[in-house]
Structures are given as C-alpha cells and as structure tokens.
C-alpha cells in the first residue's frame, strides 16, 4: 500500500537552517512518523533555497530572471519560458517572489541534485535508514492547463524506469516507454503538501522498490531533461522563426534583444528593419511572423513600413 503524508511544524526556514533536524522532528511528531526504511522524502525547493541562502535583492524581477537564464524558449510580454543555468526549462527561470520580503526574490538551488544528495546522506546518516530524497518545484506543461510539481533534484531514487525490452500483457515488445518515477513522486507528494498549508515536506511510503543506493552511474533529476538535440519543441513557433530569419542575415546575436519587445508589432518591425529586408523578402517574413503572433489587425501598419508588393 502506498501512503503519503505531509507533517506540520516545519515553519519558516532561514539561511543556514538544519533542514535534516527540522524534517526529522516534524515527521516524528506526525501520527504516521517517524521515518521508515524505504521512505521517499519530497521537499519543496523553496525551503532548500532559503536554507542555502538563495534569497537575493532584486527590485526588478525581470532582471533576476535574465541573470538566471541561458536563453529564451518563448516569450509573451513579461512571461518567459527559459533554459536555466541549472539545466531546466521552465517559466521565469524558477525565480519566485512569493512568501519573501518585499524587494527580494528567491532563486532555485544552484545544484538541486547536489542539494538532494547532501540531505539524503544526512537523513540516512542520522537514522540508519535506506531513504530517497526528491526536491520538487512547480512547473507548467506544454499543451496542458495548470501546473504540477516535478523533480528538479533527486538522490537515492530511481528517477526513471524504462520498459524497453519488456513485454506487455498482450505479448507486445515495448521499445520506448519509460516512467518518470521522480516526477510522479513529486506530483503525488504535492497532493499531500498542497500549496497553502505551510507544509513543504511530504513522505511517500510503500515504494521502497524505487529507493536505490546513490552512485556516479545512478541517474539523477538532471538526467530527466531532454537533450536539446532530441527536443522537437526547443523554441516556440514565433521564436524559431525569428531566430531562423536573424541567423540567415547573420544577426543571430540579436535574438534575445528582439524578444525584449513587449508588443508583437514592434518585434516584427524590428526583425524586418533590423535585418534590412525589403520587397518580397520583407513581405514574406512579415506575413509569417504576423500569423505566429495572430496579428492580422496590425498588418496595415506594417505595410506602411514595408509596402506590400503589387502584382
């Protein structure tokens, strides 16, 4: 039987806090406590970041997002999906300005897998138990409304279970199916933690078969990130078109600057005029970008800048 519980009592976490002690005390005080062999401890990234001193001054949240980003996947106004320095692809680079002092933001842990490894080693060392640790964060999903928690750090947990080479009940050979165990554990744990209860830790019990001994060859949460070369959707449709046009005219380095435009009309004008496009080339790019931006209403204004060729 699988059970999940989120203990109360952890409270506000400050820089330098002993998370191991806080977690052990909270779990021990719960009716389902203390920790047992094979438990997976799922910890919200926010308290990891606070304990590691990742709260920074940032009057401009957008500047903090830029500093934590390696590149923009898609942007609509102030909303950005980016590749983070930690290897994640997520909205706002995980920069959080909720439940922090005004004028500050909370950054994700520098290395969530390393943070998970330290916490797991400490918990296991103090209890003598075989445990797994997952650090979770909330993320949106392509094609789906709403958010769910996923694993951004993991230690002592089988993060993925490949079915390749196995046979289903009908005798079919499985080739590519793989269960993202760490993400499933993170999402399940969030049902117990919820968002507004002040319970940042949950314990998943009954899945000890997915608790493994950490080692250099054992996959971690970072290994769940799809390599860019295998990513069918590395950029948004609009962004991919912009980058292709800029690359074709030798201006790929303008990509991030072009995306800074908050309205699509200015962005399209910048691409066309900055690339020095005229005539049929300008018209083609204008129409392609207008379709991606759903900008039929602004085409006349763009025509004033780059006249549509007459037949």
Tab-separated table of C-alpha atoms in Angstrom:
chain	number	residue	atom	x	y	z
A	1	UNK	CA	0.000	0.000	0.000
A	2	UNK	CA	1.199	3.480	-0.873
A	3	UNK	CA	0.678	6.237	1.688
A	4	UNK	CA	1.657	9.907	1.570
A	5	UNK	CA	1.632	12.318	4.485
A	6	UNK	CA	2.819	15.893	4.959
A	7	UNK	CA	3.881	16.666	8.541
A	8	UNK	CA	3.169	20.021	10.157
A	9	UNK	CA	5.582	22.023	12.252
A	10	UNK	CA	8.476	22.897	9.962
A	11	UNK	CA	7.647	26.600	9.984
A	12	UNK	CA	9.659	29.410	8.403
A	13	UNK	CA	13.126	28.419	7.204
A	14	UNK	CA	16.054	30.833	7.274
A	15	UNK	CA	19.536	30.725	5.774
A	16	UNK	CA	21.721	28.108	7.429
A	17	UNK	CA	18.806	26.168	8.925
A	18	UNK	CA	19.367	22.492	9.725
A	19	UNK	CA	16.763	21.008	7.403
A	20	UNK	CA	17.564	17.474	8.477
A	21	UNK	CA	16.711	18.264	12.085
A	22	UNK	CA	13.562	20.164	11.093
A	23	UNK	CA	12.345	17.308	8.890
A	24	UNK	CA	13.117	14.545	11.386
A	25	UNK	CA	11.365	16.402	14.201
A	26	UNK	CA	8.291	17.184	12.098
A	27	UNK	CA	7.951	13.615	10.797
A	28	UNK	CA	8.476	12.118	14.272
A	29	UNK	CA	5.661	14.292	15.643
A	30	UNK	CA	3.231	13.146	12.932
A	31	UNK	CA	0.865	10.241	13.570
A	32	UNK	CA	2.482	8.427	10.617
A	33	UNK	CA	6.033	9.077	11.825
A	34	UNK	CA	8.861	8.529	12.309
A	35	UNK	CA	10.644	7.843	9.009
A	36	UNK	CA	10.764	4.207	7.934
A	37	UNK	CA	13.087	2.214	5.723
A	38	UNK	CA	12.291	2.779	2.038
A	39	UNK	CA	10.585	6.152	2.542
A	40	UNK	CA	11.000	8.884	-0.070
A	41	UNK	CA	11.183	12.395	1.390
A	42	UNK	CA	9.899	15.027	-1.046
A	43	UNK	CA	10.975	18.567	-0.200
A	44	UNK	CA	9.725	21.768	-1.816
A	45	UNK	CA	12.606	23.626	-3.453
A	46	UNK	CA	11.646	26.836	-1.673
A	47	UNK	CA	12.886	25.710	1.741
A	48	UNK	CA	16.052	24.270	0.194
A	49	UNK	CA	16.728	27.649	-1.418
A	50	UNK	CA	16.016	29.532	1.798
A	51	UNK	CA	18.294	27.272	3.830
A	52	UNK	CA	21.039	27.692	1.223
A	53	UNK	CA	20.754	31.485	1.300
A	54	UNK	CA	19.362	31.881	-2.213
A	55	UNK	CA	17.277	34.920	-1.288
A	56	UNK	CA	18.663	37.943	-3.159
A	57	UNK	CA	17.853	41.628	-3.502
A	58	UNK	CA	16.023	42.226	-6.760
A	59	UNK	CA	13.807	45.246	-7.216
A	60	UNK	CA	13.474	44.152	-10.858
A	61	UNK	CA	12.286	40.534	-11.070
A	62	UNK	CA	12.805	40.504	-14.841
A	63	UNK	CA	16.492	41.311	-14.371
A	64	UNK	CA	16.785	38.405	-11.931
A	65	UNK	CA	15.142	36.083	-14.453
A	66	UNK	CA	17.592	37.197	-17.136
A	67	UNK	CA	20.531	36.584	-14.808
A	68	UNK	CA	19.351	33.011	-14.147
A	69	UNK	CA	18.667	32.243	-17.821
A	70	UNK	CA	20.819	30.808	-20.582
A	71	UNK	CA	18.308	31.520	-23.330
A	72	UNK	CA	14.655	32.222	-24.090
A	73	UNK	CA	12.431	29.431	-25.369
A	74	UNK	CA	9.311	31.560	-25.728
A	75	UNK	CA	8.150	34.970	-24.593
A	76	UNK	CA	4.790	36.700	-24.480
A	77	UNK	CA	5.065	40.139	-22.889
A	78	UNK	CA	6.585	39.762	-19.430
A	79	UNK	CA	6.011	35.995	-19.378
A	80	UNK	CA	9.088	33.980	-20.336
A	81	UNK	CA	9.929	30.311	-20.642
A	82	UNK	CA	13.688	29.909	-20.482
A	83	UNK	CA	16.551	27.461	-20.279
A	84	UNK	CA	18.045	27.934	-16.822
A	85	UNK	CA	21.671	27.745	-15.790
A	86	UNK	CA	20.748	24.636	-13.836
A	87	UNK	CA	19.629	22.763	-16.953
A	88	UNK	CA	15.870	23.186	-16.516
A	89	UNK	CA	13.334	24.599	-18.964
A	90	UNK	CA	10.672	26.495	-17.072
A	91	UNK	CA	8.766	29.735	-16.697
A	92	UNK	CA	10.618	32.685	-15.150
A	93	UNK	CA	13.732	30.539	-14.517
A	94	UNK	CA	12.084	29.467	-11.275
A	95	UNK	CA	12.592	32.956	-9.801
A	96	UNK	CA	9.999	33.283	-7.030
A	97	UNK	CA	8.786	36.491	-5.401
A	98	UNK	CA	6.082	34.936	-3.225
A	99	UNK	CA	6.475	34.412	0.524
A	100	UNK	CA	9.634	36.528	0.593
A	101	UNK	CA	10.368	40.043	1.865
A	102	UNK	CA	9.469	42.939	-0.482
A	103	UNK	CA	12.332	43.816	-2.810
A	104	UNK	CA	13.738	40.286	-2.735
A	105	UNK	CA	13.311	37.144	-4.812
A	106	UNK	CA	14.145	33.517	-4.195
A	107	UNK	CA	16.322	31.667	-6.702
A	108	UNK	CA	16.357	27.926	-7.263
A	109	UNK	CA	19.146	25.913	-5.632
A	110	UNK	CA	22.393	26.160	-7.597
A	111	UNK	CA	22.570	22.363	-7.984
A	112	UNK	CA	19.334	20.669	-6.844
A	113	UNK	CA	20.747	17.162	-7.314
A	114	UNK	CA	23.707	18.002	-5.067
A	115	UNK	CA	21.323	19.526	-2.512
A	116	UNK	CA	19.239	16.339	-2.571
A	117	UNK	CA	22.361	14.199	-2.171
A	118	UNK	CA	23.520	16.146	0.891
A	119	UNK	CA	20.094	15.983	2.525
A	120	UNK	CA	19.702	12.258	1.797
A	121	UNK	CA	23.155	11.483	3.201
A	122	UNK	CA	22.404	13.451	6.362
A	123	UNK	CA	18.956	11.900	6.865
A	124	UNK	CA	20.306	8.396	6.259
A	125	UNK	CA	23.302	9.029	8.476
A	126	UNK	CA	21.196	10.159	11.422
A	127	UNK	CA	18.544	7.448	11.084
A	128	UNK	CA	20.422	4.478	9.628
A	129	UNK	CA	17.572	4.055	7.142
A	130	UNK	CA	17.530	3.451	3.404
A	131	UNK	CA	15.898	6.648	2.110
A	132	UNK	CA	15.337	8.611	-1.070
A	133	UNK	CA	15.086	12.389	-1.389
A	134	UNK	CA	13.402	14.445	-4.097
A	135	UNK	CA	13.471	18.226	-4.392
A	136	UNK	CA	10.332	19.402	-6.162
A	137	UNK	CA	9.261	22.575	-7.900
A	138	UNK	CA	6.077	23.635	-9.637
A	139	UNK	CA	6.011	23.861	-13.415
A	140	UNK	CA	3.540	24.265	-16.239
A	141	UNK	CA	3.265	21.729	-19.057
A	142	UNK	CA	3.062	22.194	-22.805
A	143	UNK	CA	-0.459	21.674	-24.175
A	144	UNK	CA	-1.988	21.428	-20.685
A	145	UNK	CA	-3.657	23.971	-18.415
A	146	UNK	CA	-2.469	24.228	-14.818
A	147	UNK	CA	0.722	23.352	-13.034
A	148	UNK	CA	2.098	20.280	-11.307
A	149	UNK	CA	5.178	19.532	-9.260
A	150	UNK	CA	8.156	17.807	-10.824
A	151	UNK	CA	11.550	16.659	-9.583
A	152	UNK	CA	14.385	19.144	-10.046
A	153	UNK	CA	16.703	17.273	-7.675
A	154	UNK	CA	16.921	13.634	-6.628
A	155	UNK	CA	19.163	11.290	-4.660
A	156	UNK	CA	18.672	7.644	-3.765
A	157	UNK	CA	15.651	7.389	-6.073
A	158	UNK	CA	15.183	5.593	-9.377
A	159	UNK	CA	14.291	8.704	-11.369
A	160	UNK	CA	13.194	6.830	-14.498
A	161	UNK	CA	12.031	3.263	-15.087
A	162	UNK	CA	12.475	2.155	-18.690
A	163	UNK	CA	10.138	-0.500	-20.035
A	164	UNK	CA	12.233	-1.026	-23.159
A	165	UNK	CA	12.812	-4.730	-23.735
A	166	UNK	CA	9.837	-5.770	-21.619
A	167	UNK	CA	6.621	-7.345	-22.842
A	168	UNK	CA	3.112	-6.069	-22.138
A	169	UNK	CA	0.233	-8.402	-21.097
A	170	UNK	CA	-0.690	-8.867	-24.777
A	171	UNK	CA	2.782	-10.027	-25.753
A	172	UNK	CA	3.866	-6.789	-27.427
A	173	UNK	CA	7.523	-5.822	-27.090
A	174	UNK	CA	7.945	-2.366	-25.554
A	175	UNK	CA	10.609	-0.164	-27.118
A	176	UNK	CA	10.451	3.426	-25.872
A	177	UNK	CA	8.080	3.584	-22.883
A	178	UNK	CA	9.654	4.920	-19.695
A	179	UNK	CA	8.023	6.060	-16.464
A	180	UNK	CA	9.379	9.304	-15.000
A	181	UNK	CA	9.261	7.947	-11.445
A	182	UNK	CA	10.800	11.006	-9.778
A	183	UNK	CA	8.306	13.368	-11.417
A	184	UNK	CA	5.410	11.082	-10.491
A	185	UNK	CA	6.564	11.002	-6.871
A	186	UNK	CA	6.915	14.799	-6.808
A	187	UNK	CA	3.419	15.310	-8.213
A	188	UNK	CA	1.853	12.764	-5.857
A	189	UNK	CA	3.561	14.335	-2.848
A	190	UNK	CA	2.176	17.744	-3.786
A	191	UNK	CA	-1.350	16.417	-3.312
A	192	UNK	CA	-0.496	15.954	0.364
A	193	UNK	CA	1.552	19.145	0.783
A	194	UNK	CA	-0.898	21.322	-1.169
A	195	UNK	CA	0.084	24.957	-1.724
A	196	UNK	CA	-1.402	26.949	1.113
A	197	UNK	CA	-0.996	24.681	4.137
A	198	UNK	CA	2.559	25.625	5.088
A	199	UNK	CA	3.704	22.008	4.807
A	200	UNK	CA	6.727	21.965	2.473
A	201	UNK	CA	7.687	18.317	3.030
A	202	UNK	CA	5.857	15.082	2.261
A	203	UNK	CA	6.834	11.466	2.846
A	204	UNK	CA	5.913	8.814	0.277
A	205	UNK	CA	5.767	5.351	1.821
A	206	UNK	CA	5.305	1.980	0.147
A	207	UNK	CA	7.519	2.475	-2.909
A	208	UNK	CA	10.781	1.266	-1.452
A	209	UNK	CA	11.482	-0.635	-4.672
A	210	UNK	CA	12.343	2.734	-6.214
A	211	UNK	CA	14.828	3.652	-3.464
A	212	UNK	CA	18.365	2.919	-4.671
A	213	UNK	CA	21.900	3.389	-3.441
A	214	UNK	CA	23.336	6.632	-4.910
A	215	UNK	CA	26.392	6.355	-7.115
A	216	UNK	CA	28.168	8.025	-10.028
A	217	UNK	CA	26.308	5.868	-12.561
A	218	UNK	CA	22.859	6.300	-11.000
A	219	UNK	CA	20.694	8.806	-12.944
A	220	UNK	CA	19.546	11.935	-11.107
A	221	UNK	CA	16.837	14.515	-11.783
A	222	UNK	CA	19.022	16.461	-14.207
A	223	UNK	CA	19.066	13.368	-16.430
A	224	UNK	CA	15.313	13.745	-16.968
A	225	UNK	CA	15.893	16.906	-19.029
A	226	UNK	CA	15.592	16.047	-22.710
A	227	UNK	CA	18.777	16.905	-24.657
A	228	UNK	CA	18.196	19.863	-26.978
A	229	UNK	CA	19.143	17.756	-29.989
A	230	UNK	CA	16.194	15.452	-29.222
A	231	UNK	CA	13.747	18.248	-28.408
A	232	UNK	CA	11.008	18.674	-31.028
A	233	UNK	CA	9.928	21.923	-29.370
A	234	UNK	CA	13.178	23.638	-28.385
A	235	UNK	CA	11.704	27.043	-29.247
A	236	UNK	CA	8.232	28.492	-29.638
A	237	UNK	CA	6.972	28.741	-33.238
A	238	UNK	CA	7.359	32.525	-33.282
A	239	UNK	CA	10.772	32.403	-31.642
A	240	UNK	CA	12.042	29.698	-34.007
A	241	UNK	CA	11.024	31.814	-36.994
A	242	UNK	CA	12.686	34.917	-35.580
A	243	UNK	CA	15.917	33.055	-34.871
A	244	UNK	CA	15.905	31.497	-38.355
A	245	UNK	CA	15.480	34.893	-40.033
A	246	UNK	CA	18.127	36.555	-37.892
A	247	UNK	CA	20.543	33.671	-38.446
A	248	UNK	CA	20.007	33.858	-42.215
A	249	UNK	CA	21.089	37.516	-42.254
A	250	UNK	CA	23.973	36.991	-39.840
A	251	UNK	CA	22.237	38.576	-36.832
A	252	UNK	CA	21.563	35.601	-34.560
A	253	UNK	CA	23.088	37.565	-31.680
A	254	UNK	CA	20.073	39.934	-31.811
A	255	UNK	CA	17.628	37.156	-30.851
A	256	UNK	CA	17.294	37.985	-27.147
A	257	UNK	CA	17.130	41.745	-27.808
A	258	UNK	CA	14.327	41.328	-30.347
A	259	UNK	CA	12.300	39.310	-27.841
A	260	UNK	CA	12.535	42.199	-25.370
A	261	UNK	CA	9.751	43.945	-27.306
A	262	UNK	CA	6.581	43.650	-25.251
A	263	UNK	CA	4.226	44.053	-28.204
A	264	UNK	CA	4.436	41.763	-31.257
A	265	UNK	CA	4.055	44.659	-33.693
A	266	UNK	CA	7.279	46.350	-32.570
A	267	UNK	CA	9.025	42.995	-32.558
A	268	UNK	CA	8.091	42.273	-36.174
A	269	UNK	CA	9.136	45.749	-37.282
A	270	UNK	CA	12.474	45.307	-35.521
A	271	UNK	CA	13.111	41.958	-37.236
A	272	UNK	CA	12.322	43.317	-40.699
A	273	UNK	CA	14.040	46.683	-40.468
A	274	UNK	CA	16.996	45.433	-38.426
A	275	UNK	CA	17.638	42.650	-40.923
A	276	UNK	CA	17.495	45.122	-43.798
A	277	UNK	CA	14.758	43.173	-45.565
A	278	UNK	CA	12.822	44.813	-48.381
A	279	UNK	CA	10.383	43.874	-51.086
A	280	UNK	CA	9.225	40.277	-51.383
A	281	UNK	CA	11.567	39.049	-48.629
A	282	UNK	CA	10.220	41.580	-46.153
A	283	UNK	CA	6.650	40.757	-47.117
A	284	UNK	CA	7.201	37.031	-46.663
A	285	UNK	CA	8.759	37.439	-43.212
A	286	UNK	CA	6.078	39.927	-42.204
A	287	UNK	CA	3.279	37.546	-43.073
A	288	UNK	CA	4.913	34.558	-41.385
A	289	UNK	CA	5.535	36.449	-38.152
A	290	UNK	CA	2.083	38.045	-38.218
A	291	UNK	CA	0.489	34.591	-38.431
A	292	UNK	CA	2.527	33.297	-35.476
A	293	UNK	CA	1.690	36.422	-33.485
A	294	UNK	CA	-2.008	36.381	-34.501
A	295	UNK	CA	-1.611	39.941	-35.711
A	296	UNK	CA	-3.947	40.341	-38.639
A	297	UNK	CA	-5.041	43.701	-37.210
A	298	UNK	CA	-1.561	45.224	-37.372
A	299	UNK	CA	-0.748	44.228	-40.943
A	300	UNK	CA	-1.814	47.622	-42.379
A	301	UNK	CA	0.605	49.463	-40.067
A	302	UNK	CA	3.394	47.095	-41.053
A	303	UNK	CA	2.541	47.699	-44.691
A	304	UNK	CA	3.306	51.364	-44.128
A	305	UNK	CA	6.839	50.392	-43.109
A	306	UNK	CA	7.341	47.671	-45.732
A	307	UNK	CA	4.873	48.192	-48.593
A	308	UNK	CA	3.226	45.064	-49.942
A	309	UNK	CA	4.471	44.436	-53.499
A	310	UNK	CA	1.811	44.953	-56.161
A	311	UNK	CA	1.252	42.138	-58.656
